[in-house]
Short mmCIF file of C-alpha atoms in Angstrom, two decimals:
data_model
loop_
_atom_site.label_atom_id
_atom_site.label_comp_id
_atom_site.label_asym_id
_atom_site.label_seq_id
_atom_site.Cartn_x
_atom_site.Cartn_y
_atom_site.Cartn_z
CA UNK L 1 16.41 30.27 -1.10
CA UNK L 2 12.90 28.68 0.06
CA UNK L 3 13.09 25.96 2.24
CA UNK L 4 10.94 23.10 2.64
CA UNK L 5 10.72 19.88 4.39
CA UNK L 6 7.85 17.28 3.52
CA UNK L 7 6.57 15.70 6.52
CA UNK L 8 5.35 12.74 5.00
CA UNK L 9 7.77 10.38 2.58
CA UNK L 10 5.09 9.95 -0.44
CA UNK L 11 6.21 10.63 -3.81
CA UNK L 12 6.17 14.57 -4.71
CA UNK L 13 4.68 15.78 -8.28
CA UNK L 14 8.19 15.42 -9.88
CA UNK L 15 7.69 18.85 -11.71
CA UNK L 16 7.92 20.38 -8.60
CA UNK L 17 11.16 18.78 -7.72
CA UNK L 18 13.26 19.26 -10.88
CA UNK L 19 14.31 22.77 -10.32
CA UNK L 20 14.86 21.86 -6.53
CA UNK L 21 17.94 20.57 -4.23
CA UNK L 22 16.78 17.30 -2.83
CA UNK L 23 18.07 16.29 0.88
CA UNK L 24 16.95 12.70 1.44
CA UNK L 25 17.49 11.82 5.77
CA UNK L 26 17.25 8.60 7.63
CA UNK L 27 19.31 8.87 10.46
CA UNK L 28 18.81 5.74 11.80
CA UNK L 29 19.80 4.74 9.57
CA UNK L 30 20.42 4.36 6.25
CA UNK L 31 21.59 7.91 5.02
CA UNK L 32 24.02 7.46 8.18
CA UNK L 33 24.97 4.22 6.76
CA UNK L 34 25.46 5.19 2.88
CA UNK L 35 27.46 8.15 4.14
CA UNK L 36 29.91 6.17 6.38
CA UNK L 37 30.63 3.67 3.66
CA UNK L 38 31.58 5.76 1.09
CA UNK L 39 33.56 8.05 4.31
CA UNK L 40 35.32 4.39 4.12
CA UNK L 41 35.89 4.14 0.56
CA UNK L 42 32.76 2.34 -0.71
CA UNK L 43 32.73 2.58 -4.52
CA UNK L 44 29.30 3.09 -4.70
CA UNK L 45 25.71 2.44 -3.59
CA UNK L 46 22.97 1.27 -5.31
CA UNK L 47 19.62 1.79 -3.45
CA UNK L 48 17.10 -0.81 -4.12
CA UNK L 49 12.99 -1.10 -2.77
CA UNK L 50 12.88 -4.88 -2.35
CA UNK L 51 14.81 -7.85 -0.75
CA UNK L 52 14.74 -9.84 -4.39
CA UNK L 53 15.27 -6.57 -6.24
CA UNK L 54 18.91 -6.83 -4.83
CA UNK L 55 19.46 -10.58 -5.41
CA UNK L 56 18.24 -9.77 -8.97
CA UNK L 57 20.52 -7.05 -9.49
CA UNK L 58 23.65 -8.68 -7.84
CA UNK L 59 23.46 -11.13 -10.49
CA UNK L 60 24.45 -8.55 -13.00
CA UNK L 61 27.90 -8.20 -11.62
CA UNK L 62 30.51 -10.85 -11.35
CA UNK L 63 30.05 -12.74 -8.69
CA UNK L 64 30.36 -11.79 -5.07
CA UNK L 65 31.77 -8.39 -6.37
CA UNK L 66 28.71 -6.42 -4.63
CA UNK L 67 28.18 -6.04 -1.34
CA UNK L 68 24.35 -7.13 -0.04
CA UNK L 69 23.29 -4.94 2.70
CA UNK L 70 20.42 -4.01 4.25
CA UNK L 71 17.38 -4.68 6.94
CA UNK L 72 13.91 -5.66 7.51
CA UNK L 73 12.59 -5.21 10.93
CA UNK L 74 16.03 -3.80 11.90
CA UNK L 75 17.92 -7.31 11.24
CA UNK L 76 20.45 -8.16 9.14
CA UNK L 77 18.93 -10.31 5.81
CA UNK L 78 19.22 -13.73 5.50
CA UNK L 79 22.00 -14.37 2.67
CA UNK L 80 23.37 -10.47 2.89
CA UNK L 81 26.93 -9.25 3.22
CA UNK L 82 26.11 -6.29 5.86
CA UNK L 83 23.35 -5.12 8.10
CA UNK L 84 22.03 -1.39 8.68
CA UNK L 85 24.30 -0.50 11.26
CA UNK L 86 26.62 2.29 9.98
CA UNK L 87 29.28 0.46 12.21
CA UNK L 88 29.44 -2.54 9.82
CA UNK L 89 30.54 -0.22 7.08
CA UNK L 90 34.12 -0.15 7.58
CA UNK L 91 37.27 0.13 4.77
CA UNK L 92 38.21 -3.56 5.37
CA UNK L 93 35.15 -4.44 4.44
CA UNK L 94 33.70 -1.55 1.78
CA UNK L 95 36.72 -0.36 0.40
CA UNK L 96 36.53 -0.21 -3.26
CA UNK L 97 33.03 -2.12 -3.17
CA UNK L 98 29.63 -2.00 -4.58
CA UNK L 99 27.09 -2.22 -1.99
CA UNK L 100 23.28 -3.18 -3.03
CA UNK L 101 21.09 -1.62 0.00
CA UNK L 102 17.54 -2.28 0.66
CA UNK L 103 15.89 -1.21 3.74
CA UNK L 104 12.34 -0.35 4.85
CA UNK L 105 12.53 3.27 5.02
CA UNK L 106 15.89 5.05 3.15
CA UNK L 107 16.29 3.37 0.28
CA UNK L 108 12.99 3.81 -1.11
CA UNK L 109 12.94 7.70 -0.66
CA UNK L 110 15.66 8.10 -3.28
CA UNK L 111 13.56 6.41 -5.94
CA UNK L 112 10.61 9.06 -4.63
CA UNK L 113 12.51 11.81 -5.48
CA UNK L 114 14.70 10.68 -8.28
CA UNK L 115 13.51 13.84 -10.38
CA UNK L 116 15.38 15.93 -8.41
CA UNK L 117 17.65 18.53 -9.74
CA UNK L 118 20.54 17.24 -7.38
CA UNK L 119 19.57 13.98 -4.69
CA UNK L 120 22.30 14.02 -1.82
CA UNK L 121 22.09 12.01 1.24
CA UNK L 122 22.10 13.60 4.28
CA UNK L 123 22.49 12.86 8.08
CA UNK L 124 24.14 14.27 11.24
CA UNK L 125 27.29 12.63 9.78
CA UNK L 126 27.72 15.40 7.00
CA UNK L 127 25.34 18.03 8.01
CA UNK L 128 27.88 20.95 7.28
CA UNK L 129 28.81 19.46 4.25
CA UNK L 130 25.08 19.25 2.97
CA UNK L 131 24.45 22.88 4.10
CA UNK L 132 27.45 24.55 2.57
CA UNK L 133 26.42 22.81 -0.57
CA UNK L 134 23.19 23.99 -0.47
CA UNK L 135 24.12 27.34 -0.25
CA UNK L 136 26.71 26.82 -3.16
CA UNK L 137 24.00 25.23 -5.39
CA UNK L 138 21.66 28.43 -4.37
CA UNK L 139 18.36 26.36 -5.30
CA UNK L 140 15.29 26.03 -3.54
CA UNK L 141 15.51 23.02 -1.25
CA UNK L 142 12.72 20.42 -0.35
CA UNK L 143 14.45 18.20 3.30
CA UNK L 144 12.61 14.41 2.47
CA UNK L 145 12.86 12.23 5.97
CA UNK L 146 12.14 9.37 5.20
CA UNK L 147 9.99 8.81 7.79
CA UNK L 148 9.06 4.96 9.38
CA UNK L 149 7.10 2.59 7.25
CA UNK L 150 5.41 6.13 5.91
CA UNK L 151 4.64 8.20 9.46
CA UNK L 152 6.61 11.23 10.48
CA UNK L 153 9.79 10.68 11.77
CA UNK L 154 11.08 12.98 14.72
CA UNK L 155 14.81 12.23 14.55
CA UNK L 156 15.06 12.53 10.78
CA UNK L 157 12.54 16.56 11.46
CA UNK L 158 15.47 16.88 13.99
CA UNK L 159 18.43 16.22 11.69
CA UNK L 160 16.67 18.48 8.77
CA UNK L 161 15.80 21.08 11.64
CA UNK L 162 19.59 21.12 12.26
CA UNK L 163 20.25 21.71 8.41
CA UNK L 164 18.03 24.89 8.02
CA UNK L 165 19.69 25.79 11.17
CA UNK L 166 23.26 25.66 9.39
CA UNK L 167 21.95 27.08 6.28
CA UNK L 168 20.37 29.92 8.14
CA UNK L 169 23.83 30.57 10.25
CA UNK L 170 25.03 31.02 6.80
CA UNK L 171 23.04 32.87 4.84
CA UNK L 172 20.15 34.53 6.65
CA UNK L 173 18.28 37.14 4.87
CA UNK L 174 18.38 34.94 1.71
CA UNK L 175 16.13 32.10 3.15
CA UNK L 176 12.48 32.00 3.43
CA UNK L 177 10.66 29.18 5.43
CA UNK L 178 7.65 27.37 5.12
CA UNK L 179 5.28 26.43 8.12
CA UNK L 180 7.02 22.77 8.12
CA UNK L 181 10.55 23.99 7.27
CA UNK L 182 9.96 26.70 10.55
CA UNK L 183 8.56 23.72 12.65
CA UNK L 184 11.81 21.50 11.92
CA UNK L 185 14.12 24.18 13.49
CA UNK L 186 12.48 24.59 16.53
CA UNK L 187 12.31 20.76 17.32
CA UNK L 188 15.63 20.95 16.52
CA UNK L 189 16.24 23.70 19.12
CA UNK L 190 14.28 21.67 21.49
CA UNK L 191 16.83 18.85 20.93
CA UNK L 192 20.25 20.17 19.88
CA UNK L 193 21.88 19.87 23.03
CA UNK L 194 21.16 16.07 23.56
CA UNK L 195 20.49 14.64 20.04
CA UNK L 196 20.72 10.74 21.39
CA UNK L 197 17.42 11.96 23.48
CA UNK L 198 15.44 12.47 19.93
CA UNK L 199 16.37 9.21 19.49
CA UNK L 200 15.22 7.81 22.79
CA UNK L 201 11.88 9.29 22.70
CA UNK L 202 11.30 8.35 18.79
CA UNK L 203 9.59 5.44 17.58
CA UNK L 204 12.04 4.24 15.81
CA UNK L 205 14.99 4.89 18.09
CA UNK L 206 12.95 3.09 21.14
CA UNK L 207 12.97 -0.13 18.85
CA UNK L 208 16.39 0.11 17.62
CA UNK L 209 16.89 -0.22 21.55
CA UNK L 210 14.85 -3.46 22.35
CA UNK L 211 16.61 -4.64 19.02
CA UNK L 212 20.03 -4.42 20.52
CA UNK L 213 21.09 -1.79 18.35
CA UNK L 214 21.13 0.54 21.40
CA UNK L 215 25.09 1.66 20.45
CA UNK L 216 23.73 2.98 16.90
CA UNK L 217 22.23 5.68 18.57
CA UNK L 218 25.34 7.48 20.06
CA UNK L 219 26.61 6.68 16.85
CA UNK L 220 24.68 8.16 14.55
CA UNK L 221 24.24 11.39 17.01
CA UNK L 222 27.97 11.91 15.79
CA UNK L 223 27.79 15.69 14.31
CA UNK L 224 30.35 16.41 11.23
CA UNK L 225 32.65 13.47 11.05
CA UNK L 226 32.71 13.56 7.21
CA UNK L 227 32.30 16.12 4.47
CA UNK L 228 31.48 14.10 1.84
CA UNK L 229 28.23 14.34 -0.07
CA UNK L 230 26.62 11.17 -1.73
CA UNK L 231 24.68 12.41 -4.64
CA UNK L 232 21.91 10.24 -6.28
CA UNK L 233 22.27 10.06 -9.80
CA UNK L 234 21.10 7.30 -12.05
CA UNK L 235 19.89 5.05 -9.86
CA UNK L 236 23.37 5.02 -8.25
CA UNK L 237 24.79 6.84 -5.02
CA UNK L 238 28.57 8.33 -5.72
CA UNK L 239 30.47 11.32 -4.20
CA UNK P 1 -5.19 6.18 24.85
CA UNK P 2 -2.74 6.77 21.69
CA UNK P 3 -2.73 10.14 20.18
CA UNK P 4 -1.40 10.88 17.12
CA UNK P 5 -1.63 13.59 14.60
CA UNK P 6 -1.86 13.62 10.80
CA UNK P 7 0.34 16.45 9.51
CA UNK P 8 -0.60 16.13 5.68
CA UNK P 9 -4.69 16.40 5.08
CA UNK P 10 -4.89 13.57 3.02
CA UNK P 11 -8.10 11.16 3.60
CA UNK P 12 -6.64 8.36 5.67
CA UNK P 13 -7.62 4.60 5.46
CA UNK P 14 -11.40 4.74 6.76
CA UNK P 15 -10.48 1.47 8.18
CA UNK P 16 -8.28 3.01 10.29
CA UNK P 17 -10.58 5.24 11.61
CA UNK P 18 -13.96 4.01 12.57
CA UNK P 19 -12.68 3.00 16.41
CA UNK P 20 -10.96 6.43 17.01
CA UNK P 21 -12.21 9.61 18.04
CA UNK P 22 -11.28 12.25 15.46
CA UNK P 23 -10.99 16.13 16.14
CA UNK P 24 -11.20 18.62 13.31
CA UNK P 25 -8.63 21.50 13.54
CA UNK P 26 -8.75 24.60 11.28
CA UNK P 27 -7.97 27.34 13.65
CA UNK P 28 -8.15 30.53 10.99
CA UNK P 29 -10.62 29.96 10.16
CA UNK P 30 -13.00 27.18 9.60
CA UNK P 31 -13.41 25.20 13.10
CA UNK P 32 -13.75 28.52 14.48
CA UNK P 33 -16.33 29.91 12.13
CA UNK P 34 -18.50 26.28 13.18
CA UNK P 35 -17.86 26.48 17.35
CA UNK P 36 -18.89 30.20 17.08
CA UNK P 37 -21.64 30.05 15.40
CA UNK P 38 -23.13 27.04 16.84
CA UNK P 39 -22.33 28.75 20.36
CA UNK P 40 -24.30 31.83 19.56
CA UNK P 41 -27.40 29.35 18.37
CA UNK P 42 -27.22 28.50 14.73
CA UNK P 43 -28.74 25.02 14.08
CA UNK P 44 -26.69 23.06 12.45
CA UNK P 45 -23.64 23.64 10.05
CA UNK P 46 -23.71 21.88 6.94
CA UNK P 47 -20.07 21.40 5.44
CA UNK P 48 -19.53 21.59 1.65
CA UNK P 49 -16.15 21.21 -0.81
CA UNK P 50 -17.32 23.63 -3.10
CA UNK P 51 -19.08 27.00 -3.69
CA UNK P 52 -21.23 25.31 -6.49
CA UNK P 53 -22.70 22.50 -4.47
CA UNK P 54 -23.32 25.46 -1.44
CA UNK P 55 -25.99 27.14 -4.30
CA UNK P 56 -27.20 23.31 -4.93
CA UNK P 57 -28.15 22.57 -1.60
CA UNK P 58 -29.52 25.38 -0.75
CA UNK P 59 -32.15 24.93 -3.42
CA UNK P 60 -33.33 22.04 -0.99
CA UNK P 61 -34.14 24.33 1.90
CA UNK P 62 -37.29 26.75 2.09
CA UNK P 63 -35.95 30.20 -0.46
CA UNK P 64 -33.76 32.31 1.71
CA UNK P 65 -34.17 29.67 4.96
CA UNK P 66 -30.24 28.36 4.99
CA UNK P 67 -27.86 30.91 5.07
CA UNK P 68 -24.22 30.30 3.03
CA UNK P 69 -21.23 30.92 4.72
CA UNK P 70 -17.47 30.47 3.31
CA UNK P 71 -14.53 31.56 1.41
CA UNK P 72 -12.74 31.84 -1.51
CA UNK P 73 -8.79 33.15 -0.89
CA UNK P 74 -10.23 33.91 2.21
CA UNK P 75 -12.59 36.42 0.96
CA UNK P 76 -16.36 36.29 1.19
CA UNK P 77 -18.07 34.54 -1.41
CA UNK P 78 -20.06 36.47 -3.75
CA UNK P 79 -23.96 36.17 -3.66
CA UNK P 80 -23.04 34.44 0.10
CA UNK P 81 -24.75 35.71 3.47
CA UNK P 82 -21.39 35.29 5.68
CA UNK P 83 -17.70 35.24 5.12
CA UNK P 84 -14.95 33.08 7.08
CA UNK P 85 -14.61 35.32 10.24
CA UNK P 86 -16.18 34.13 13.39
CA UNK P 87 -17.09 37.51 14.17
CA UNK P 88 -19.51 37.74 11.72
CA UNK P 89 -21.36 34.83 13.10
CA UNK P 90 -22.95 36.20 15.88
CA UNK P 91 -26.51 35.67 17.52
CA UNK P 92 -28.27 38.07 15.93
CA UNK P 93 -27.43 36.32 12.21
CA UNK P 94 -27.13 32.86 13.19
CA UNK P 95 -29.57 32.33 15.84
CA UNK P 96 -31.97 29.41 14.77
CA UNK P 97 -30.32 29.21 11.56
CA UNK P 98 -28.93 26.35 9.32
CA UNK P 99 -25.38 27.84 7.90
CA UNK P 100 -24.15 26.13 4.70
CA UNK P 101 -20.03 26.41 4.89
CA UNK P 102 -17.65 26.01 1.96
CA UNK P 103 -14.09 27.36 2.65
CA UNK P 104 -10.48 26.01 1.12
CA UNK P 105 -9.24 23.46 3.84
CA UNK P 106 -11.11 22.88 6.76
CA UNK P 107 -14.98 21.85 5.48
CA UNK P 108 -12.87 19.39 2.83
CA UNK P 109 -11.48 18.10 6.30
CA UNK P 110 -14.69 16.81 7.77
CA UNK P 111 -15.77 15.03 4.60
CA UNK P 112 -11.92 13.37 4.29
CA UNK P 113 -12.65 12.06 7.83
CA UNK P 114 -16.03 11.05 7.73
CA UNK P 115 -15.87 7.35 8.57
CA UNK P 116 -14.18 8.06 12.26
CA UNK P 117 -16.02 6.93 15.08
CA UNK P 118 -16.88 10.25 16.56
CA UNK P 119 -15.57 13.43 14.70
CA UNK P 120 -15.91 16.56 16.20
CA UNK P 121 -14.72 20.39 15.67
CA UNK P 122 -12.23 21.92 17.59
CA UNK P 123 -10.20 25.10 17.67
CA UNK P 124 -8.46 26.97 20.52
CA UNK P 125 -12.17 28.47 21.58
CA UNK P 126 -13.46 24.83 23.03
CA UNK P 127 -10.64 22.98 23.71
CA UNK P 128 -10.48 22.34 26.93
CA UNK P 129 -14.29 20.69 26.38
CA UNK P 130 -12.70 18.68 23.28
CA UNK P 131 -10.15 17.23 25.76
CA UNK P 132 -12.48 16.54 28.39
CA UNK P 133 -14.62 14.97 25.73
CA UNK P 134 -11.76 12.77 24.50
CA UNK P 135 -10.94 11.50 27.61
CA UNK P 136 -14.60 10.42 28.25
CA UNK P 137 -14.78 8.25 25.15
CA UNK P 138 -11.44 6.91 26.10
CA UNK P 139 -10.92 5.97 22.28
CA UNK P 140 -7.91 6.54 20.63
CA UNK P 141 -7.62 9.90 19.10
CA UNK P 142 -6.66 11.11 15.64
CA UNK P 143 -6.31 14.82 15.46
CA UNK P 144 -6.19 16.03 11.80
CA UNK P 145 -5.48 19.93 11.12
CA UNK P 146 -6.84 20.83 7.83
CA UNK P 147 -3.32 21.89 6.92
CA UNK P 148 -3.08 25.42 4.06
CA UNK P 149 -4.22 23.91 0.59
CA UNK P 150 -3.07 20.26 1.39
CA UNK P 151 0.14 21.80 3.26
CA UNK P 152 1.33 21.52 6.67
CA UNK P 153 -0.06 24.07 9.06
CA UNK P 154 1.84 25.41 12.07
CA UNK P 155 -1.22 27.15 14.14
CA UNK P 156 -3.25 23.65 13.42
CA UNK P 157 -0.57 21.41 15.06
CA UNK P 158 0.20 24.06 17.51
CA UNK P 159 -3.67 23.94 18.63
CA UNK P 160 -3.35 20.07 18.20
CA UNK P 161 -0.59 20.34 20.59
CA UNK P 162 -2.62 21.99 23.27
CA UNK P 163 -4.99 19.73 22.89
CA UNK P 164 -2.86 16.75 23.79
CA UNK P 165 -1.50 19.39 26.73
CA UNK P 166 -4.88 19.34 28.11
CA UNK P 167 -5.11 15.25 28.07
CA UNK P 168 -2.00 14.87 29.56
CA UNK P 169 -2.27 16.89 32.02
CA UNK P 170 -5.55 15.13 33.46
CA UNK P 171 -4.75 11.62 31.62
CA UNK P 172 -0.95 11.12 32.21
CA UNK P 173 0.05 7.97 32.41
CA UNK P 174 -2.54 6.53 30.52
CA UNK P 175 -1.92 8.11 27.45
CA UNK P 176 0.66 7.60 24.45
CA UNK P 177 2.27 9.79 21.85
CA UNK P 178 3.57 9.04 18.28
CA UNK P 179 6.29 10.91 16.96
CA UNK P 180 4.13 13.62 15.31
CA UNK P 181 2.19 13.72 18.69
CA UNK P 182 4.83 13.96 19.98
CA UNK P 183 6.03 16.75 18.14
CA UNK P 184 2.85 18.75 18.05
CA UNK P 185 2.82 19.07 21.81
CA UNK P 186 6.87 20.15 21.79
CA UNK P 187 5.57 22.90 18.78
CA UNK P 188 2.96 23.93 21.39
CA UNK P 189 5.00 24.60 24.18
CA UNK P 190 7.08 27.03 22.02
CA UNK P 191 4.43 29.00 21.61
CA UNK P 192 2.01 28.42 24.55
CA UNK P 193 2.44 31.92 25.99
CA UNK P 194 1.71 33.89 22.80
CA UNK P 195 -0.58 32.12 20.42
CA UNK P 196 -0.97 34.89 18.01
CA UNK P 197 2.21 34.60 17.31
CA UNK P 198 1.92 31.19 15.98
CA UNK P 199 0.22 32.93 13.69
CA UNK P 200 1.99 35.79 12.69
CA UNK P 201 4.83 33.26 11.63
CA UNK P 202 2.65 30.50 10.09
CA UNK P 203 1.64 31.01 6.13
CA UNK P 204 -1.93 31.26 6.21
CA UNK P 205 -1.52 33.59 9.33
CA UNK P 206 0.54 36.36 8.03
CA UNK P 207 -1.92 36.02 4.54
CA UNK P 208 -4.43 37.19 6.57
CA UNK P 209 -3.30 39.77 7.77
CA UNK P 210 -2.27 40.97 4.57
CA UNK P 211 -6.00 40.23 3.37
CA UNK P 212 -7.00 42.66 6.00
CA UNK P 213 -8.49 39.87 8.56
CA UNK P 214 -5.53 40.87 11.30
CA UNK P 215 -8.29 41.16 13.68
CA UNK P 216 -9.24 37.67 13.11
CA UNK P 217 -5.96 36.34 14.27
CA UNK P 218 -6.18 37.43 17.79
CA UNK P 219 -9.77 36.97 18.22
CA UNK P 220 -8.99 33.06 17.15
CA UNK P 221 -6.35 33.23 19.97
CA UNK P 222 -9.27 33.00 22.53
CA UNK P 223 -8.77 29.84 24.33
CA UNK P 224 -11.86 27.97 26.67
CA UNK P 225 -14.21 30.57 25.61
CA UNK P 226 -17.36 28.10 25.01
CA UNK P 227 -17.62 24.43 26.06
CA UNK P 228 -19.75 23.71 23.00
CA UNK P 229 -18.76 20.23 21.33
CA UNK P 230 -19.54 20.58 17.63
CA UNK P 231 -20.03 16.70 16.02
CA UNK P 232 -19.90 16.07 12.84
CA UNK P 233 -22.67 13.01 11.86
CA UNK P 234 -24.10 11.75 8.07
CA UNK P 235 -22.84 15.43 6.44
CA UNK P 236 -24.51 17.60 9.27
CA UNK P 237 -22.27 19.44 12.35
CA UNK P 238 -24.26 19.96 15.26
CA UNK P 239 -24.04 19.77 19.41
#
């Protein structure tokens, strides 16, 4: 298996993705947030670019059966069910729902690599799940962060450091690396004992902090609280 | 200051880069090739995408004046004075002389960079000087690594990483990272105390060596070994 990880979130030339295992990461945090509502039940999740793409689209379904969740600059949207904060996404409130979710970073990856052979979401949440299914589905993989507002994200290089790292544990001698997919693991061995740290000295994380969403971080640092695996098919996120 | 780092070699907005000081990266071999040679008296280095437009311009010069330099799968070029190792450049060849360069990544990086305030060549060989430089112009800095045909290169950020070492440690306090700064530096300090074996695990490093230019890799390793600034101004590099 060769193992990549694109550093950048722009759209890949979708032949080269077809015959690949996608892995898209935000960690903070709407991969931890799509994985932690369907955890809780969610029926599904249907990833959207824009703020009127998902008023649009709720239309569609009867009304107030979808869930409108979301953020821009880190806030909840005016007229939306839910925020971005995985801790919103609980069964009282997802159970058996639809959620449309737009944010700035997350949900726009899935559309960039829609061509994938398989599209799973993947965060610290899962992150055994995702690498035993790797390994199962025996393709090359290509790690997508999705990066902030298109720069390099550490924590999401950390999370899919921690993913070759599991993958390796598991089947070493079978994997090749690339220079990026190498340079992941070892700033994930710079950071594996104290993951909330990645957050504190990232970008992102620092301004999750002056937004008041300081308790996100501890919670998204949670390692293997789920193994389920959101797959992007369609346009739609399901188990 | 801010430093960051662009991991992909893409051209970036030229808006974004005509108040920051840029520094050139191509450690095996390009940026090497141009701080030797200029170091052991060659003239100027003129910087070219392609082997074709090398011939062209040379028609402009006196017959036989400018000699061409480059690469092709990191072989010399045919009908070409020089190949891609800086041991080749040396005074006896270069002295006096104007050197036409075309090789895969790093020349292409100059020309994607162009519009940056000051843009200069480094590699491990002169960067201490780069950083002192830097920190005189007391502009922001954009290091680009010329990356392994439009890839991400590990012994380019790991040089990058030095490089922001070296500001730091005279700067501190003055200076700020981005996440892929940020990163660079922690890649760095993984390998600070054997650089050749950044490259004996990066891509292009280990191709090398299979091409037969092993020596290369630990002659690039050479760190402070010339304080010669190389600047790159309307197509030319020169002191």
């Amino acid at each position: 298996m060769h193992i990549d990880i694109q550093f950048l979130p722009f759209s890949p030339d979708p032949s080269t993705l077809s015959r690949r295992t996608i892995v898209v990461i935000d960690v903070l945090r709407a991969t931890s947030v799509i994985i932690h509502a369907i955890s809780q039940g969610a029926l599904e999740i249907i990833p959207v670019a824009t703020v009127e793409e998902a008023f649009q689209l709720a239309k569609h379904f009867p009304q107030g059966t979808p869930l409108l969740g979301g953020e821009r600059g880190s806030q909840k949207i005016k007229g939306f069910d839910l925020g971005n904060s995985p801790r919103e996404y609980i069964a009282e409130k997802v159970k058996g729902k639809r959620v449309i979710l737009t944010t700035t970073n997350g949900t726009k990856a899935f559309h960039s690599v829609s061509s994938g052979r398989e599209v799973m979401a993947g965060s610290f949440f899962n992150i055994g799940a995702i690498g035993g299914r790797c390994l199962d589905l025996s393709q090359d993989l290509l790690i997508f962060p999705s990066g902030d507002e298109g720069r390099f994200s550490l924590e999401d290089t950390v999370c899919g450091g921690m993913l070759i790292d599991r993958i390796l544990n598991k089947g070493k001698g079978l994997v090749s690396l690339t220079d990026a997919s190498q340079s992941a693991l070892i700033l994930y061995q710079r950071f594996k004992e104290n993951l909330v740290e990645t957050f504190r000295l990232s970008t992102h994380g620092r301004d999750l902090i002056e937004r008041g969403f300081e308790e996100d971080l501890a919670y998204c640092a949670q390692i293997d609280i789920t193994d389920i695996i959101p797959t992007f098919r369609d346009g739609v996120i399901r188990i």
